[in-house]
PDB file of C-alpha atoms in Angstrom:
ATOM      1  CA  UNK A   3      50.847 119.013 116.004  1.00  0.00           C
ATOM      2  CA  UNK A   4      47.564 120.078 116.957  1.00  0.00           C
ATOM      3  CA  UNK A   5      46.027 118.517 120.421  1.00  0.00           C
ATOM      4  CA  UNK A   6      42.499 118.674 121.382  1.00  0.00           C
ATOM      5  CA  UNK A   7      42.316 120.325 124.730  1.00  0.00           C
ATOM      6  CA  UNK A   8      40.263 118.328 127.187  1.00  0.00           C
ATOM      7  CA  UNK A   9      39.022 121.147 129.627  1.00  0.00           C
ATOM      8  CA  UNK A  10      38.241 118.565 132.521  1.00  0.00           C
ATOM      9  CA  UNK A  11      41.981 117.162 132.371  1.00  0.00           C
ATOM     10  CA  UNK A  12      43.773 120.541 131.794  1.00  0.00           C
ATOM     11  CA  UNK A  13      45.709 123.142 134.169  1.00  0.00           C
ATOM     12  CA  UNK A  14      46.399 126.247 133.668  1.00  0.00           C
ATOM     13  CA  UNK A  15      49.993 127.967 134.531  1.00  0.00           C
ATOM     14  CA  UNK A  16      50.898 131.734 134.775  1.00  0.00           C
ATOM     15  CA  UNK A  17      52.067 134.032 137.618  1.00  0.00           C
ATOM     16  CA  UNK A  18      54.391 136.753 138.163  1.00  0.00           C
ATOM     17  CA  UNK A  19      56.750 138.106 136.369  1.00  0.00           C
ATOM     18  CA  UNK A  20      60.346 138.195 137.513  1.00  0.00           C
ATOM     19  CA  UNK A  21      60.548 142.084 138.692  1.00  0.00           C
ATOM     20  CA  UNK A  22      57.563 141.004 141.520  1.00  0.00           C
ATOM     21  CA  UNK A  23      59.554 137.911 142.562  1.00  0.00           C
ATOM     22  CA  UNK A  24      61.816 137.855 145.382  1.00  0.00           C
ATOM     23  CA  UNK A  25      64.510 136.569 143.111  1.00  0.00           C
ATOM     24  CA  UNK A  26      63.973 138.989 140.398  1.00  0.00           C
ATOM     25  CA  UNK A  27      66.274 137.182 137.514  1.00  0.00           C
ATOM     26  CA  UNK A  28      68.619 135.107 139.969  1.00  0.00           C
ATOM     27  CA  UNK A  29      67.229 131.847 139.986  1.00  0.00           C
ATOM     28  CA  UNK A  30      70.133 130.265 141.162  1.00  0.00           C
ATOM     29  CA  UNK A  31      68.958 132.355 144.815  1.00  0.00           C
ATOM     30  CA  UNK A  32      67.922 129.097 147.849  1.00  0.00           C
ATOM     31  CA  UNK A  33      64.824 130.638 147.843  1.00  0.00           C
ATOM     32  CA  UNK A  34      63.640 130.255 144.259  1.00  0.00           C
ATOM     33  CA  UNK A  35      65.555 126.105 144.280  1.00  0.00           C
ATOM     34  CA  UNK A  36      62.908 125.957 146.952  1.00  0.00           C
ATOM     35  CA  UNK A  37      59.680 127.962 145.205  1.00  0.00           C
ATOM     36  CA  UNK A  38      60.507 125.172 142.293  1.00  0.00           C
ATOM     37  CA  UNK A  39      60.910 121.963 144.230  1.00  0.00           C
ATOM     38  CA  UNK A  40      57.417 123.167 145.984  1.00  0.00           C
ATOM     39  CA  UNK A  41      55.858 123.772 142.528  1.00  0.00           C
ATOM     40  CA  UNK A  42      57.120 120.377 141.228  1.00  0.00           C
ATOM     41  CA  UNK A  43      55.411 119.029 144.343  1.00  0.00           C
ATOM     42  CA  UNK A  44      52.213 120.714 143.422  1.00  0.00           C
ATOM     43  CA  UNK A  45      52.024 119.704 139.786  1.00  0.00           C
ATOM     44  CA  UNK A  46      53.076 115.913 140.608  1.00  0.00           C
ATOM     45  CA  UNK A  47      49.822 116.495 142.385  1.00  0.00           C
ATOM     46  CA  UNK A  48      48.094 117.808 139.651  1.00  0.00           C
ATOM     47  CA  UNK A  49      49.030 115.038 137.321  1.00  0.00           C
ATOM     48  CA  UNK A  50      48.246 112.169 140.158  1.00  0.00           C
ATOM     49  CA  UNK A  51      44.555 113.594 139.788  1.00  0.00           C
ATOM     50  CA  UNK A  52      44.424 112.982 135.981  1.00  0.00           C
ATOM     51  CA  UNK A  53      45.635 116.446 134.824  1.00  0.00           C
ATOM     52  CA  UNK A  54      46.980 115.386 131.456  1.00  0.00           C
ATOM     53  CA  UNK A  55      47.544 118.805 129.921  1.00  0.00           C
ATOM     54  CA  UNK A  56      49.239 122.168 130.746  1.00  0.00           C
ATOM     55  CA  UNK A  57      48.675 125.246 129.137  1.00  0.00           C
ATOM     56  CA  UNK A  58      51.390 127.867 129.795  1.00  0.00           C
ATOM     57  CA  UNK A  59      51.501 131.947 128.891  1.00  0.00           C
ATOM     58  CA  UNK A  60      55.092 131.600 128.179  1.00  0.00           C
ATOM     59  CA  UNK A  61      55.962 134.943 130.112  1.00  0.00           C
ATOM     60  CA  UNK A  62      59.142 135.715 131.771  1.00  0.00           C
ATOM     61  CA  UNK A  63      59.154 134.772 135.462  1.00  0.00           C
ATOM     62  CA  UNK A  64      56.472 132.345 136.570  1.00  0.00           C
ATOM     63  CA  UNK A  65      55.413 130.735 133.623  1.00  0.00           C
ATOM     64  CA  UNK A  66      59.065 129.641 131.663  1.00  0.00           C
ATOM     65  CA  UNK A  67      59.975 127.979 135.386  1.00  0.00           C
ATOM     66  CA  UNK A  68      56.513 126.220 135.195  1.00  0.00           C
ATOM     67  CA  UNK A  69      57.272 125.176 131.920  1.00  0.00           C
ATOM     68  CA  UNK A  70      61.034 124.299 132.573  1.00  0.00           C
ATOM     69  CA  UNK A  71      59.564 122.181 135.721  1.00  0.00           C
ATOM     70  CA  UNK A  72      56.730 120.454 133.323  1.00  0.00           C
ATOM     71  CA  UNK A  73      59.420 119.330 130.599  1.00  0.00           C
ATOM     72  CA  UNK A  74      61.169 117.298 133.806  1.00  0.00           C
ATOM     73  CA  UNK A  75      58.122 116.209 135.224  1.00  0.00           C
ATOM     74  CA  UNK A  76      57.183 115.205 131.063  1.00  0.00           C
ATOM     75  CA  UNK A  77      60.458 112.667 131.263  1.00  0.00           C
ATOM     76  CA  UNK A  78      58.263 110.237 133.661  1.00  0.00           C
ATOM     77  CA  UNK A  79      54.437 111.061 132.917  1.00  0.00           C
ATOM     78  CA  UNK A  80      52.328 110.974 129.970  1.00  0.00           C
ATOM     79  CA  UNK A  81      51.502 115.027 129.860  1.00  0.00           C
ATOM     80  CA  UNK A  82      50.785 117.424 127.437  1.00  0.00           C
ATOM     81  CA  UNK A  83      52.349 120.953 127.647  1.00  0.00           C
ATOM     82  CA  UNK A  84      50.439 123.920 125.156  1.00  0.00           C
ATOM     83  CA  UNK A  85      52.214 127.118 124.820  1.00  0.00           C
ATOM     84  CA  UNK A  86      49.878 130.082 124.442  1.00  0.00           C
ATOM     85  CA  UNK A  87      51.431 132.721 122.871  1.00  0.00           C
ATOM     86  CA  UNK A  88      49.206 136.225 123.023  1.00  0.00           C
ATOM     87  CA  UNK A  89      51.273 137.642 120.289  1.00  0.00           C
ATOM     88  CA  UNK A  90      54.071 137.221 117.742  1.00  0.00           C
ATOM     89  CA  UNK A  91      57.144 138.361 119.011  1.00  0.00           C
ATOM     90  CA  UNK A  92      56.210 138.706 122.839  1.00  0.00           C
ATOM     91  CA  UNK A  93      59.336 138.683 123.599  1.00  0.00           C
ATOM     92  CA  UNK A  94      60.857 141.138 121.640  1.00  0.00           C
ATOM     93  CA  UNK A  95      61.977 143.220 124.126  1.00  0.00           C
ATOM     94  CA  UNK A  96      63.445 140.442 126.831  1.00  0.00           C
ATOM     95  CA  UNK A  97      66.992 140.481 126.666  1.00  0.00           C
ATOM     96  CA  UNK A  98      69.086 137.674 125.191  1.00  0.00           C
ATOM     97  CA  UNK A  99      69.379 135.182 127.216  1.00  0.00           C
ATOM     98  CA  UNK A 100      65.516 135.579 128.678  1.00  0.00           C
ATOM     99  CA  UNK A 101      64.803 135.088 124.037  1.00  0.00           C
ATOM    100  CA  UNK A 102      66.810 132.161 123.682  1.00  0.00           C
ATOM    101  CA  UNK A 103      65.629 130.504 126.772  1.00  0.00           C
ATOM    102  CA  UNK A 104      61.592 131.320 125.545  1.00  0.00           C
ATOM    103  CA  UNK A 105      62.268 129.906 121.911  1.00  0.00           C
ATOM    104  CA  UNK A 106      64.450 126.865 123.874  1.00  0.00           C
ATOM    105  CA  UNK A 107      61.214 126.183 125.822  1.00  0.00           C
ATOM    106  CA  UNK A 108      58.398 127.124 122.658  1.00  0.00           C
ATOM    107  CA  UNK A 109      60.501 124.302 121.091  1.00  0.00           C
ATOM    108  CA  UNK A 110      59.874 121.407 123.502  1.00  0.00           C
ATOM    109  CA  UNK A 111      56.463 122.068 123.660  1.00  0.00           C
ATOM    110  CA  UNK A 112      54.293 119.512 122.598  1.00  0.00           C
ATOM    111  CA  UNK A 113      51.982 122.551 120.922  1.00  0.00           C
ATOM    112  CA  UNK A 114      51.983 126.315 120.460  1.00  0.00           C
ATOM    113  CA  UNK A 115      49.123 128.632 119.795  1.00  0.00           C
ATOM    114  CA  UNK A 116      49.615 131.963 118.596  1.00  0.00           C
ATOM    115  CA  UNK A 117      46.407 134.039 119.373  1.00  0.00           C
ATOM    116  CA  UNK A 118      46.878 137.136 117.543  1.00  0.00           C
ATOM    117  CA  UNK A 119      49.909 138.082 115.072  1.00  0.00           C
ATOM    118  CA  UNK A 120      50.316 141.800 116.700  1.00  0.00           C
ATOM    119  CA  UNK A 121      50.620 142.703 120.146  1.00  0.00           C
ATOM    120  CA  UNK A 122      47.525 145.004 120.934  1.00  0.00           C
ATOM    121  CA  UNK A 123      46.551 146.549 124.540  1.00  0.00           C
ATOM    122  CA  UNK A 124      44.682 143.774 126.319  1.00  0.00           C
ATOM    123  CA  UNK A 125      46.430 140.932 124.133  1.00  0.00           C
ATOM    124  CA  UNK A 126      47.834 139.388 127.596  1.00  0.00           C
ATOM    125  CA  UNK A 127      44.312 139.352 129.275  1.00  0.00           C
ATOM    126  CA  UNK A 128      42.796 137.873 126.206  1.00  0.00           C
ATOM    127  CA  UNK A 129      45.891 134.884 126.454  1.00  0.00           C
ATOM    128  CA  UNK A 130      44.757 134.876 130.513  1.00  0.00           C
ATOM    129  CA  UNK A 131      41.161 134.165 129.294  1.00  0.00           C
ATOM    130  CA  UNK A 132      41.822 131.780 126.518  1.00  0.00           C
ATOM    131  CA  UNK A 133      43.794 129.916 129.113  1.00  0.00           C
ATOM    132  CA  UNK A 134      40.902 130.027 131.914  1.00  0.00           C
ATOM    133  CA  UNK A 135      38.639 129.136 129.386  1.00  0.00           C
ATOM    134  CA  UNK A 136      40.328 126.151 128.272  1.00  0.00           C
ATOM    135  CA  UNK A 137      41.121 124.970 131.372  1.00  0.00           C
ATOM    136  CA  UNK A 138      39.496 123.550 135.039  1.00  0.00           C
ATOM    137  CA  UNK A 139      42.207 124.409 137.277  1.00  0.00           C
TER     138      UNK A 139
END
């Protein structure tokens, strides 16, 4: 289903990927349970303030725990979440459990856009932009 993205009542989530976070891959770590309960916190704000729609990059790290956190916060708010994929099979090279996980989430998303069917250098910044550009937070 395509939805019309409303720039003025859209976010946009990406961040770091799990080699620059103090977890790494453990997200079962206190510390992470934390980052996400402060996250949640943030995008219950987010949605108080008439933020209808996310758009997520869909990386590993930062952006599938946005998007795991969305799909609960989804259960009791009217929101949108948009997957924006930079290229076919971006996640070729994750291991297993990081693919199923990323096709899990793809999957309960309320949209995906693919931007480009072959990964080319600068296809990630181009996703960034499309994001920013789509977007008012």
């Amino acid at each position: 289903m395509k939805i019309h993205i409303k720039k003025e009542e859209t976010a946009t989530i990406t961040g770091h990927r799990p080699k620059f976070l103090p977890w790494g891959y453990n997200e079962d770590k206190q510390s992470c349970k934390n980052f996400k309960k402060e996250v949640a916190k943030i995008f219950n704000k987010l949605i108080d303030n008439k933020i209808t729609t996310f758009l997520t990059g869909m990386a590993e790290g930062f952006d599938m725990i946005g998007t795991e956190i969305l799909l609960e916060l989804r259960k009791k708010s009217e929101i949108k979440i948009i997957a924006i994929v930079p290229c076919i099979n971006q996640e070729i090279k994750w291991n297993s459990f990081q693919q199923r996980r990323y096709w899990h989430l793809l999957s309960q998303c309320d949209d995906v856009i693919i931007l480009t069917r072959t990964y080319y250098n600068g296809c990630m910044n181009d996703r960034n932009k499309y994001m920013v550009n789509n977007s008012n937070i």
